[in-house]
Tab-separated table of C-alpha atoms and ligand atoms in Angstrom:
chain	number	residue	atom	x	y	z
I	494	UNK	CA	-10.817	3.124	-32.577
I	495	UNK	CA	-8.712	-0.027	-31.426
I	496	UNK	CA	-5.366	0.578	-29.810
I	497	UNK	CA	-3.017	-1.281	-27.914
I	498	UNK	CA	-1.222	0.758	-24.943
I	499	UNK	CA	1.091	0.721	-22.804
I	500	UNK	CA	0.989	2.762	-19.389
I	501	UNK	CA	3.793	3.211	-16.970
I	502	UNK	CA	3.486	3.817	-13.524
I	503	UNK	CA	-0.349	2.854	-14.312
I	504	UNK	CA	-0.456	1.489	-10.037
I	505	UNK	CA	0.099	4.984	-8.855
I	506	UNK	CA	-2.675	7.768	-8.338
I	507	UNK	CA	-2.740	9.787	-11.335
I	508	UNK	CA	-1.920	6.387	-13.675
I	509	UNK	CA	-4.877	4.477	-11.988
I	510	UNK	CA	-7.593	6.801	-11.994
I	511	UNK	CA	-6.613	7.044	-16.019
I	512	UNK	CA	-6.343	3.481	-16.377
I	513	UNK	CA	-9.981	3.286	-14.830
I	514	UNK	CA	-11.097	6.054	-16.796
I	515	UNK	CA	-10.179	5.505	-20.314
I	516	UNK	CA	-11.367	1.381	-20.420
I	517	UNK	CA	-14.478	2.721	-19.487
I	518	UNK	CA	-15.037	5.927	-21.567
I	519	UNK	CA	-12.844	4.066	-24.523
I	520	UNK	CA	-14.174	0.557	-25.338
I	521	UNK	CA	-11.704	0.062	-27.937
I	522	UNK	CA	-8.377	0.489	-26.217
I	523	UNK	CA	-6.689	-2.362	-24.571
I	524	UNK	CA	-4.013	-1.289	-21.463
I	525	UNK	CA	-0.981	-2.702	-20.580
I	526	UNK	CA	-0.028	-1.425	-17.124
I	527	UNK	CA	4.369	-1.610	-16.477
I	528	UNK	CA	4.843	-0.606	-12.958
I	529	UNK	CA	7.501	-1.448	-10.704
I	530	UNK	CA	5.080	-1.168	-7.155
I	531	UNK	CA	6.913	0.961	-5.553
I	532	UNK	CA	6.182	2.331	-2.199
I	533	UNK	CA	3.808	4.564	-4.265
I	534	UNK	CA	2.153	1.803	-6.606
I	535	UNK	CA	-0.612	-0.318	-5.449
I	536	UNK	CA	-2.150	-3.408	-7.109
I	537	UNK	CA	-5.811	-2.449	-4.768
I	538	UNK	CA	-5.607	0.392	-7.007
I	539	UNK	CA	-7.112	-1.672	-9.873
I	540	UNK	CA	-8.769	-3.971	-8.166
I	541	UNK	CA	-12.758	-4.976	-8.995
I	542	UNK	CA	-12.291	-3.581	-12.057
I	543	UNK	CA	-15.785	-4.436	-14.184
I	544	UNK	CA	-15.349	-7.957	-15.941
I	545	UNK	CA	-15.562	-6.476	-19.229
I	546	UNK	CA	-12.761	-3.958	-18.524
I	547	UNK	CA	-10.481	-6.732	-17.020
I	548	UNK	CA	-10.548	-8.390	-20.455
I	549	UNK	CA	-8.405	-5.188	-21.768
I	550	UNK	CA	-6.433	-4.547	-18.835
I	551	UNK	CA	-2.837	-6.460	-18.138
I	552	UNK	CA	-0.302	-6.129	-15.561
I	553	UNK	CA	3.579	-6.353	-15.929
I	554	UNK	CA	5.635	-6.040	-12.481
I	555	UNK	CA	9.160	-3.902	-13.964
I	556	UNK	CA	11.289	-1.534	-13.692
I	557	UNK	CA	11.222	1.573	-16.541
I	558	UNK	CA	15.169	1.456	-15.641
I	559	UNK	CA	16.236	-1.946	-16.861
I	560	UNK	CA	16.937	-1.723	-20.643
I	561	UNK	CA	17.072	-5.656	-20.598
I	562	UNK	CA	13.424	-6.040	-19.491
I	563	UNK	CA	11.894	-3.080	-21.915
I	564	UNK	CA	13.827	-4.835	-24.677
I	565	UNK	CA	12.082	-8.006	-24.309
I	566	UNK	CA	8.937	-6.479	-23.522
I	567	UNK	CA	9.006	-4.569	-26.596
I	568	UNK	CA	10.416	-7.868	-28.088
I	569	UNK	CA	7.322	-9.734	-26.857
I	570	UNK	CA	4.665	-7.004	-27.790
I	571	UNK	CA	3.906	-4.255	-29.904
I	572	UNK	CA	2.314	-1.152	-28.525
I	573	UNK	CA	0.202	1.899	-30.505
I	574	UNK	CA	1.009	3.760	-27.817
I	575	UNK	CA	3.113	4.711	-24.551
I	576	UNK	CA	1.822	7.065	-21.978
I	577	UNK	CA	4.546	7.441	-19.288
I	578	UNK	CA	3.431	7.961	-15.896
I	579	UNK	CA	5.882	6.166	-14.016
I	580	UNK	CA	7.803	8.659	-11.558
I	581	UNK	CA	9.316	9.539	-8.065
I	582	UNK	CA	6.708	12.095	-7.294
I	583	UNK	CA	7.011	13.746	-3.893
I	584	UNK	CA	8.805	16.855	-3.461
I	585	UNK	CA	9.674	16.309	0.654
I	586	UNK	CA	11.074	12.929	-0.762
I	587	UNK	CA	13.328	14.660	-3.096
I	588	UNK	CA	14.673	16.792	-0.657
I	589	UNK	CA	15.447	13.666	1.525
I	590	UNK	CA	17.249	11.247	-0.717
I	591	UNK	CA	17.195	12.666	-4.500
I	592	UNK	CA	19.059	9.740	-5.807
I	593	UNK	CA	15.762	7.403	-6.557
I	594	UNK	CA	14.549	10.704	-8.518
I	595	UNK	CA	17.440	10.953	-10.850
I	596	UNK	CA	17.456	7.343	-10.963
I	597	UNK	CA	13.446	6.801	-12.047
I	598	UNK	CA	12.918	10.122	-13.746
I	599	UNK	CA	16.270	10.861	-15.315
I	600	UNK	CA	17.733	7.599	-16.681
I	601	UNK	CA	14.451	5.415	-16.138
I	602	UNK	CA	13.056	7.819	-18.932
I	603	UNK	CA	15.921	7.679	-20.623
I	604	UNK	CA	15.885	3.823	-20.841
I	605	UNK	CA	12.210	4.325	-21.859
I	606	UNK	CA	12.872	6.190	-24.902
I	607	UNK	CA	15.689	4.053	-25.987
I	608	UNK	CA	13.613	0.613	-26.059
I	609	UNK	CA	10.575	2.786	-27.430
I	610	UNK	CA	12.849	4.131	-30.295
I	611	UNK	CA	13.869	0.827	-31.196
I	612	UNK	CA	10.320	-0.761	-31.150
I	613	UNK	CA	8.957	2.362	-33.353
I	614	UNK	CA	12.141	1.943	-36.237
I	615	UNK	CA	11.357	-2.094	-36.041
I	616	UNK	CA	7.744	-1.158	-36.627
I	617	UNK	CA	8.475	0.452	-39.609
I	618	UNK	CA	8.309	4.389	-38.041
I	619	UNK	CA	4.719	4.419	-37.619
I	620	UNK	CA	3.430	8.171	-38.071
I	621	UNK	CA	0.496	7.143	-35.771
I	622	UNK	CA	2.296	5.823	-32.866
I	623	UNK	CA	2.602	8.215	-30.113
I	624	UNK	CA	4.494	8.420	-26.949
I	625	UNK	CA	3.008	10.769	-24.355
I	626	UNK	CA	5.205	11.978	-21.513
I	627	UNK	CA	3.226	13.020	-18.346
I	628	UNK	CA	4.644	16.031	-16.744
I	629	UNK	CA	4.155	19.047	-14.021
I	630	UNK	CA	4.032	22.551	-13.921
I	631	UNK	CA	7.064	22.270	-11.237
I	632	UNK	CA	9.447	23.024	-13.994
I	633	UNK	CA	8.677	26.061	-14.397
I	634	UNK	CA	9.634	27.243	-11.165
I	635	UNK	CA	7.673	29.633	-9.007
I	636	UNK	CA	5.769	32.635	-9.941
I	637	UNK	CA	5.593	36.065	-7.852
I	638	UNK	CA	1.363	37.513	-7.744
I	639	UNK	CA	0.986	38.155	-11.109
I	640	UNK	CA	0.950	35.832	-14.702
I	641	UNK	CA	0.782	32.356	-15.324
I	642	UNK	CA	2.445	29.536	-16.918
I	643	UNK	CA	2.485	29.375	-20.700
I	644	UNK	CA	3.952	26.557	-22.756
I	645	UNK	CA	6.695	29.045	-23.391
I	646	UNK	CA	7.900	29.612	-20.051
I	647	UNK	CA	11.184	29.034	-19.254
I	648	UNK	CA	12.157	26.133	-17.405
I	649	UNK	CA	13.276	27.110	-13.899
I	650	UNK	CA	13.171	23.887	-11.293
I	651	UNK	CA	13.703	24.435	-7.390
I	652	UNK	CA	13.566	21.100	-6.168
I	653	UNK	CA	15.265	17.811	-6.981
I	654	UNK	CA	11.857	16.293	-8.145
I	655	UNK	CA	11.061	19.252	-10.387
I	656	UNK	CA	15.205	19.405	-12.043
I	657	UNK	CA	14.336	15.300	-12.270
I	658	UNK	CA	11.214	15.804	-14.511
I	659	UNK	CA	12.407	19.159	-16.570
I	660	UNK	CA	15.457	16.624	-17.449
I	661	UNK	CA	12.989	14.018	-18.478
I	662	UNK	CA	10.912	16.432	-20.548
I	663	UNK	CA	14.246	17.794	-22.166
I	664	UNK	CA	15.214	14.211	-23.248
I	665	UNK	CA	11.075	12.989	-24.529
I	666	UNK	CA	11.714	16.104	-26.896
I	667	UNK	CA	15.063	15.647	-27.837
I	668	UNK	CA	14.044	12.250	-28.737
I	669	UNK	CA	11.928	13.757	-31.193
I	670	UNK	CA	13.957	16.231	-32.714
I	671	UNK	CA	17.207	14.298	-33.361
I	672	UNK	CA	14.982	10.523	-34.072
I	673	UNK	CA	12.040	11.959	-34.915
I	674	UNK	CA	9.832	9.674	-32.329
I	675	UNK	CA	6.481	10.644	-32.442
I	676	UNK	CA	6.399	12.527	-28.816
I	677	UNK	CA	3.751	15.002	-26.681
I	678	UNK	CA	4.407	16.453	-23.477
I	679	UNK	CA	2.023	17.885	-21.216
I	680	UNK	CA	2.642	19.737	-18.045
I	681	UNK	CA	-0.120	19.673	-15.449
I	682	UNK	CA	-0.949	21.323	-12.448
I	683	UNK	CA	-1.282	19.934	-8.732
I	684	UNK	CA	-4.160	17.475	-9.029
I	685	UNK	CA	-6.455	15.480	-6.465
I	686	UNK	CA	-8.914	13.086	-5.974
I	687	UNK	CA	-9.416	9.264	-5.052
I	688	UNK	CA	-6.163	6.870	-4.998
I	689	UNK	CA	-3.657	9.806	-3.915
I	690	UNK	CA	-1.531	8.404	-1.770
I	691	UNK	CA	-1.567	9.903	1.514
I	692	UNK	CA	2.103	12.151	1.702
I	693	UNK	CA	0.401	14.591	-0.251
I	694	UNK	CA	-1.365	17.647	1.032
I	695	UNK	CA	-4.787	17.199	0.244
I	696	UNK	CA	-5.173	13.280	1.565
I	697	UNK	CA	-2.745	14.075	4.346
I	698	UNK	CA	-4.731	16.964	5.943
I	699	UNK	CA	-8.428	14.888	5.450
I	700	UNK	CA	-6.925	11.632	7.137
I	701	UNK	CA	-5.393	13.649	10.445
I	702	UNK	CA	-8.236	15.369	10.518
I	703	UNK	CA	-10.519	12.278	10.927
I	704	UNK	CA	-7.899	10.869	12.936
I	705	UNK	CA	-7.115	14.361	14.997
I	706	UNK	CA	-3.815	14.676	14.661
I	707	UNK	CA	-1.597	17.476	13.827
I	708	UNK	CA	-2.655	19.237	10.133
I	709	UNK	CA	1.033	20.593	9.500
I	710	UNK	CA	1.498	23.370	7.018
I	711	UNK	CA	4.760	24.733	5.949
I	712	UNK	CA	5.997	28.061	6.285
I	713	UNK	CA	3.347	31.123	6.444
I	714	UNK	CA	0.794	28.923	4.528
I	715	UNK	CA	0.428	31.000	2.225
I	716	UNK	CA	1.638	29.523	-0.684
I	717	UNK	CA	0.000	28.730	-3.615
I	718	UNK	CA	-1.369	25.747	-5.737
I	719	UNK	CA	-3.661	25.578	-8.898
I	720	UNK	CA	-5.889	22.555	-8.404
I	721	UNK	CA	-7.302	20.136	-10.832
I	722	UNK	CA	-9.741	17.226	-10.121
I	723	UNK	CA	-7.499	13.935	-11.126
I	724	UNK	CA	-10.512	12.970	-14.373
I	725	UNK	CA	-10.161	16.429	-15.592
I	726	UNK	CA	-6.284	15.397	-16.068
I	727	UNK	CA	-6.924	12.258	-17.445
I	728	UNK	CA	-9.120	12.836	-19.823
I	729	UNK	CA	-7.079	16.013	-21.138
I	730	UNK	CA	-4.686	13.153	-21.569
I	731	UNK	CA	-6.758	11.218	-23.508
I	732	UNK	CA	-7.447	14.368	-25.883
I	733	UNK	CA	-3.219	14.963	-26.354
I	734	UNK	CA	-3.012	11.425	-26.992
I	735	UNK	CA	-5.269	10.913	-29.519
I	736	UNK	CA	-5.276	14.697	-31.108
I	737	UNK	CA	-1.955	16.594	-29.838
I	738	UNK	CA	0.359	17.561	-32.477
I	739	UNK	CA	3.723	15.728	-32.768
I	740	UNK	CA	6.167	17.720	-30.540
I	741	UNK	CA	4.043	19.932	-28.603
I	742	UNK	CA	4.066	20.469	-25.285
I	743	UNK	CA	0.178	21.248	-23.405
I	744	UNK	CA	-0.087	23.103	-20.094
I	745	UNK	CA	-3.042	21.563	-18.193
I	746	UNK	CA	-4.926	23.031	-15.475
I	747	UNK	CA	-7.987	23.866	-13.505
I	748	UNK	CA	-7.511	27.713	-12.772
I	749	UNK	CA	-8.438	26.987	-9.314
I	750	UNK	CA	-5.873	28.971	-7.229
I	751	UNK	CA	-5.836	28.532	-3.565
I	752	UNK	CA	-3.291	29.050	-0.564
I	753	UNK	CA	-2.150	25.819	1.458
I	754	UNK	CA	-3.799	27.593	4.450
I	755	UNK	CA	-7.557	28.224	2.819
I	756	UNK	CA	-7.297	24.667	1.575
I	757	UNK	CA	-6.499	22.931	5.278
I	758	UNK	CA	-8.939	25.890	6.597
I	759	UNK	CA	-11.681	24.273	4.029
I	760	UNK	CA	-11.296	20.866	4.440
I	761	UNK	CA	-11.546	21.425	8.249
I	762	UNK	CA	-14.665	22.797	8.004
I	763	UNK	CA	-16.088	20.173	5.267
I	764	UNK	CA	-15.159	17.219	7.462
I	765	UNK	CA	-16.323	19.329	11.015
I	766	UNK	CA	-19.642	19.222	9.107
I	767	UNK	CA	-19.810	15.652	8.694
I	768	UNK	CA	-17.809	14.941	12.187
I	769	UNK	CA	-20.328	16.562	14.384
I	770	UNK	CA	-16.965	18.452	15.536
I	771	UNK	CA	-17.523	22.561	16.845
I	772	UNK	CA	-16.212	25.433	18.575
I	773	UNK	CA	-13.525	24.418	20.807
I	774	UNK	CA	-13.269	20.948	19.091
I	775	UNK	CA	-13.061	22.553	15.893
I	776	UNK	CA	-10.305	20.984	13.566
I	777	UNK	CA	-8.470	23.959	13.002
I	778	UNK	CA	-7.155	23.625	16.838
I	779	UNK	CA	-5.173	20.957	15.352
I	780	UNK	CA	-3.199	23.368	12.418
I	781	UNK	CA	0.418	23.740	13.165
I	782	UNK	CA	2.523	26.271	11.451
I	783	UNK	CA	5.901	23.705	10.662
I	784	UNK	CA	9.677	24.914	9.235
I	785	UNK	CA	9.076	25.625	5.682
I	786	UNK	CA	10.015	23.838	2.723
I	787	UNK	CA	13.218	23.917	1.728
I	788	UNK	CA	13.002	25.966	-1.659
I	789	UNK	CA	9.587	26.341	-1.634
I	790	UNK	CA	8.122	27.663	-4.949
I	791	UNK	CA	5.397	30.664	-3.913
I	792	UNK	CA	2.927	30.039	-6.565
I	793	UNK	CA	1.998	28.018	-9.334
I	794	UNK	CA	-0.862	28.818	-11.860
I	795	UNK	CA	-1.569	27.893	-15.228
I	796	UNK	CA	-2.509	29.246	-18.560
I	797	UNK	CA	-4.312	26.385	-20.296
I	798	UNK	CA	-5.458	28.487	-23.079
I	799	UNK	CA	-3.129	26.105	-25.653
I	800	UNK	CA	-5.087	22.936	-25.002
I	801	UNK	CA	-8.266	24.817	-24.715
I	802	UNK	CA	-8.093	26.402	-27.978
I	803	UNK	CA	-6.607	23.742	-30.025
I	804	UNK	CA	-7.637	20.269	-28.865
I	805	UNK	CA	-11.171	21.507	-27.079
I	806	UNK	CA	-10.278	20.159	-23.211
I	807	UNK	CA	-11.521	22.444	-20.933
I	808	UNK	CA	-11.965	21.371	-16.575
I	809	UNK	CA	-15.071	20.506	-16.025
I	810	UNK	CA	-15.032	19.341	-12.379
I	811	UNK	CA	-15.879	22.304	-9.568
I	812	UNK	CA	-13.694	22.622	-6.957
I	813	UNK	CA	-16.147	22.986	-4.332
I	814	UNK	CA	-17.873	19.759	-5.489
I	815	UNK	CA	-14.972	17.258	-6.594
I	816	UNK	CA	-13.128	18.034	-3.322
I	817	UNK	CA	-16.037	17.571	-1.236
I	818	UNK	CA	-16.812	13.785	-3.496
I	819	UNK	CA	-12.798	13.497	-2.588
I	820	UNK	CA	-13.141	13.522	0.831
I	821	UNK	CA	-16.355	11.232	1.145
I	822	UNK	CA	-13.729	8.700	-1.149
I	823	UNK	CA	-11.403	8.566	1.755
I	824	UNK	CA	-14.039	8.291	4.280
I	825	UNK	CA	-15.704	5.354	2.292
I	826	UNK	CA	-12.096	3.689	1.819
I	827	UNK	CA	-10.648	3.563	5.211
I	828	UNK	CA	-9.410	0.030	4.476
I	829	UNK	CA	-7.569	1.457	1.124
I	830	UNK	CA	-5.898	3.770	3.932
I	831	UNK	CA	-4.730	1.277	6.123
I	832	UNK	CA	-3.537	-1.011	3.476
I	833	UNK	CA	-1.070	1.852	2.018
I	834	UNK	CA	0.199	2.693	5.355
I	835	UNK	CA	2.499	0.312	5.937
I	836	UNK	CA	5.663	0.493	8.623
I	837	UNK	CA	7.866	2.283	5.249
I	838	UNK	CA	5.008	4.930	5.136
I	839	UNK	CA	5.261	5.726	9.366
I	840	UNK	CA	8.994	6.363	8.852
I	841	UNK	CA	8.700	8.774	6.289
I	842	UNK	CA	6.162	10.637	8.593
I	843	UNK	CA	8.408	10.550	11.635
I	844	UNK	CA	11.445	11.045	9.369
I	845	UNK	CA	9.820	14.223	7.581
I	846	UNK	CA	7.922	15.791	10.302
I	847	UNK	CA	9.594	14.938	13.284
I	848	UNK	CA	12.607	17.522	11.959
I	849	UNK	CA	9.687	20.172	11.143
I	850	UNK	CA	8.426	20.962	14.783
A	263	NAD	P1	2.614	8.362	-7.883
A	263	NAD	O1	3.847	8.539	-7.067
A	263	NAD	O2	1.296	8.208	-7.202
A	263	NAD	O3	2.791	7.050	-8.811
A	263	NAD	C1	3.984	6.747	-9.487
A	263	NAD	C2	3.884	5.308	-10.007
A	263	NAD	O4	5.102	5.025	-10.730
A	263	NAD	C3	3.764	4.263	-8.897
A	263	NAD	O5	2.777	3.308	-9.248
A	263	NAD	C4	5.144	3.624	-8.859
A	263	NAD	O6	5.122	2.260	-8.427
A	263	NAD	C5	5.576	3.742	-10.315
A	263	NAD	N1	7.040	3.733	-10.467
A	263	NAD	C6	7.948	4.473	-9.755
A	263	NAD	N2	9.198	4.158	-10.156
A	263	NAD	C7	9.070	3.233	-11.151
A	263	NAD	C8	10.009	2.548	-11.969
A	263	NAD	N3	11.332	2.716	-11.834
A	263	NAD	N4	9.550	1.683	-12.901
A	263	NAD	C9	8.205	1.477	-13.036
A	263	NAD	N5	7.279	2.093	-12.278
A	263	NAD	C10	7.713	2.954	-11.348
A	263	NAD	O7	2.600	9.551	-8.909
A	263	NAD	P2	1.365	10.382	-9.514
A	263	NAD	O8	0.996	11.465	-8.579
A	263	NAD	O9	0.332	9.425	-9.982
A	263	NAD	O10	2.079	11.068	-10.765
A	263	NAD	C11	2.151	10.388	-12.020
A	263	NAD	C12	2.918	11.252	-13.007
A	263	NAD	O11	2.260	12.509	-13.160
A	263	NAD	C13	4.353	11.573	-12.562
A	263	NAD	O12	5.184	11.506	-13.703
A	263	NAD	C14	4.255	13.000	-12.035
A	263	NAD	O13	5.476	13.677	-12.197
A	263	NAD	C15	3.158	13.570	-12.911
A	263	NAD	N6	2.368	14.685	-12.311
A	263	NAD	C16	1.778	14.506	-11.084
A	263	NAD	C17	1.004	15.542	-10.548
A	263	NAD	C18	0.285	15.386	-9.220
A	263	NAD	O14	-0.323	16.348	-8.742
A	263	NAD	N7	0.321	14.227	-8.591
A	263	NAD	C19	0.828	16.727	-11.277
A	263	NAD	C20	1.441	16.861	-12.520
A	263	NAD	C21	2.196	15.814	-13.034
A	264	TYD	P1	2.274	18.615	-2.191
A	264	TYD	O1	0.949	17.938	-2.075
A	264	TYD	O2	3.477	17.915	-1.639
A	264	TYD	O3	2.472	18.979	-3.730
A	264	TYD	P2	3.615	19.895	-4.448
A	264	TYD	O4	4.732	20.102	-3.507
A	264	TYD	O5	4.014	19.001	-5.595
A	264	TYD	O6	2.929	21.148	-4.869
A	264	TYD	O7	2.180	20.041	-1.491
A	264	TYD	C1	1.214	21.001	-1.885
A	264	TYD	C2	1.484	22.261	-1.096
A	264	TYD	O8	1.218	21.990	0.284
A	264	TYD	C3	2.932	22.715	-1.160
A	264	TYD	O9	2.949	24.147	-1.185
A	264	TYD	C4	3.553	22.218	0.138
A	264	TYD	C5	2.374	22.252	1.103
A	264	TYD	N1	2.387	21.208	2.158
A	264	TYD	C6	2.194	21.568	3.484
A	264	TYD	O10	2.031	22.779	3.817
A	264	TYD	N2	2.184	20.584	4.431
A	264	TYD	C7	2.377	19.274	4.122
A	264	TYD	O11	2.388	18.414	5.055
A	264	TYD	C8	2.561	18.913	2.760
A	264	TYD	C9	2.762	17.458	2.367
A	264	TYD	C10	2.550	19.912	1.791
C-alpha cells in the first residue's frame, strides 16, 4: 500500500523509533518528518538510516505553531496522512514554565488541524485520509489500587502537561465532529526504550547509575507506572492508522505495572551485574528519597482490551527482556548521550533537582 505521510515531532523519542520502524516494516510508505528540534528533537536520531529507507524519508525544520509555514507546506505537498507527535512532553517541565506546553500542545495543535482541514476540503474530503493524534494516559488523571483506564474514562488532568494534551485531544475530536476530518486518537501508557531522552525516569536512573551519581526518586517511591516497550507503541500506531475507525479513541498499553522504586531497585541490579559493582558498592547506595512531585498522580494502568479486540494489537515485548536490550542501547550509545547533553540540558538538572534535596 503506497502512502505519503507526514509525521510531526518525528526527531523526538517516541516519533523516531516510529519513523525507523514503519520504513522498514512498511516498504510502501514514504515519511515526511516536520519537527521544530527542540531541546527534545535530535537530527542523530535518524541518522544512518539504510540507503533504501533514506529514499522515503524527508526532513522539514518548523514549527506546528506557525499557520503561515503549514499553509505553504500543505500548499507545496499533499499528504495521505498526518500522525502528530510533536509535543512538550515532560511533566517536571510543565511544572516549571507551562507556557511552551500551552503554546506547542494547545494552539500548535490547534494550528495543525486548521492547515490539515484546509488541505483535506482542497483535496476533495478524502474518506481515506487520516489524521492520527498521539496521546497519553495522563489525562485521565490518577487511579487509587483498583481498575484501569478505559476509553471511557473521564478526563481528569493533574499537571500542566497532562491539561495541555486532554485540550489537544478535545480539539483533534472536535475537529471531527463539527468538520468531519477524518481523526483517531490514541492514548498510551508510559513507554521506553532507545532514543528517550535522558529527563525521563527510565534513561535518567541507567545513566547516573553508570556514572554514580544520585538515582533521585520522588516522594515514597511508590508510585505507579504501566510500561510499554517504545515498538510495541509504534506499531499499535501503525494498526490505528491504517485500521482504526474514524473518531475513536484507543487506549494502548503493556499491562506491566511497576512502582518507581522496584523499577530504580531493578535497573540497579541489571547494570551492578554488568558493572562488576557489589555489596557496599552496590548502586542502590546511591537512591535518594527527593520532595515529591508536585501533584503527583498515584497510579496509572491501562485497559487495552479496545485495541486488542478490535484492531488485533496486542504487546509483544517482555518487560524483563526489552528493558534489559534498553539498557545495553544506552551503554552502546554513550556518544548519543553526550551529544544530547548539552549546557540547556545541565540547567534543567540543577534547576529541577537542586530545589528537590
Ligand atoms: P519528545 O519530547 O521526545 O519529542 C517531541 C518532539 O516534538 C521533539 O522532536 C521536538 O523537537 C518536537 N517539537 C516540540 N515542539 C514542536 C513544535 N512546536 N513544532 C514542531 N515540533 C515540535 O516526546 P515523546 O516522548 O517522543 O512523545 C511524543 C508524543 O507522544 C507526545 O505527543 C507525547 O505527549 C506522547 N506520549 C508520550 C509518552 C511517553 O512515554 N514518552 C506516552 C504517551 C504519549
Ligand atoms: P517520567 O519519566 O517523568 O514520566 P511521567 O511523569 O510522564 O509518568 O516519570 C515516571 C515516574 O517516575 C513518575 O512517577 C515520576 C517518577 N520520577 C522520579 O521518581 N524521579 C525522577 O527523577 C523522575 C524524572 C521521575
Amino acid at each position: 500500500m503506497e502512502k505519503k505521510i507526514l509525521v510531526t515531532g518525528g526527531s523526538g523519542f517516541i516519533g523516531s523509533n516510529f519513523i525507523r520502524h514503519t520504513l522498514q516494516i512498511r516498504p510502501g510508505f514514504q515519511i515526511r518528518n516536520l519537527d521544530a528540534l527542540t531541546y527534545a528533537g535530535n537530527p542523530l536520531n535518524l541518522e544512518n538510516l539504510p540507503v533504501d529507507h533514506q529514499a522515503r524519508y524527508g526532513f522539514i525544520q518548523g514549527d506546528i505553531c506557525d499557520a503561515r509555514f503549514l499553509k505553504n507546506l500543505f500548499e507545496q505537498e499533499t499528504f495521505d496522512g498526518v500522525i502528530h507527535f510533536a509535543a512538550e512532553s515532560h511533566v517536571d517541565r510543565s511544572i516549571h514554565g507551562p507556557e511552551a506546553f500551552i503554546r506547542t500542545n494547545v494552539n500548535g495543535t490547534f494550528q495543525l488541524l486548521e492547515a490539515c482541514l484546509a488541505m483535506w476540503k482542497q483535496n476533495g474530503s478524502p474518506s481515506d485520509f487520516r489524521f492520527l493524534h498521539i496521546s497519553t494516559d495522563e489525562v485521565y488523571g490518577s487511579l487509587g489500587k483498583e481498575g484501569y483506564f478505559t476509553e471511557k474514562t473521564p478526563y481528569d488532568p493533574s499537571s500542566p502537561y497532562s491539561a495541555s494534551k486532554a485540550s489537544s485531544d478535545h480539539l483533534v475530536k472536535a475537529y471531527h465532529r463539527t468538520f468531519g476530518l477524518p481523526v483517531v486518537v490514541t492514548n498510551c501508557s508510559n513507554n521506553y526504550g532507545p532514543y528517550q531522552f535522558p529527563e525521563k525516569l527510565i534513561p535518567l536512573i541507567i545513566l547516573n547509575i553508570i556514572e554514580q551519581k544520585d538515582l533521585p526518586v520522588y516522594g515514597d517511591g511508590k508510585n505507579i507506572r504501566d510500561w510499554l516497550y517504545v515498538i510495541d507503541h509504534c506499531e499499535a500506531l501503525v494498526t490505528v492508522f491504517l485500521k482504526g475507525v474514524i473518531g475513536e479513541t484507543y487506549n494502548i498499553g503493556g499491562g506491566t505495572e511497576l512502582e518507581n522504586i522496584r523499577i530504580v531497585h531493578l535497573l540497579c541490579e541489571l547494570l551492578d551485574e554488568k558493572l562488576g559493582r557489589s555489596g557496599k558498592n552496590s548502586s542502590k547506595s546511591l537512591i535518594r528519597f527527593v520532595t515529591d512531585r508536585p501533584g503527583h498522580d498515584r497510579r496509572y494502568a491501562i485497559d487495552a482490551s479496545k485495541i486488542e479486540r478490535e484492531l488485533g494489537w496486542k504487546a509483544r515485548f517482555v518487560f524483563s527482556e526489552a528493558i534489559a536490550r534498553t539498557i545495553d542501547w544506552y551503554m552502546d550509545h554513550m556518544d548519543w548521550v553526550n551529544s544530547v547533553r548539552s549546557g540547556d540540558y545541565r540547567k534543567w538538572i540543577e534547576n529541577n533537582y537542586g530545589k528537590r534535596k
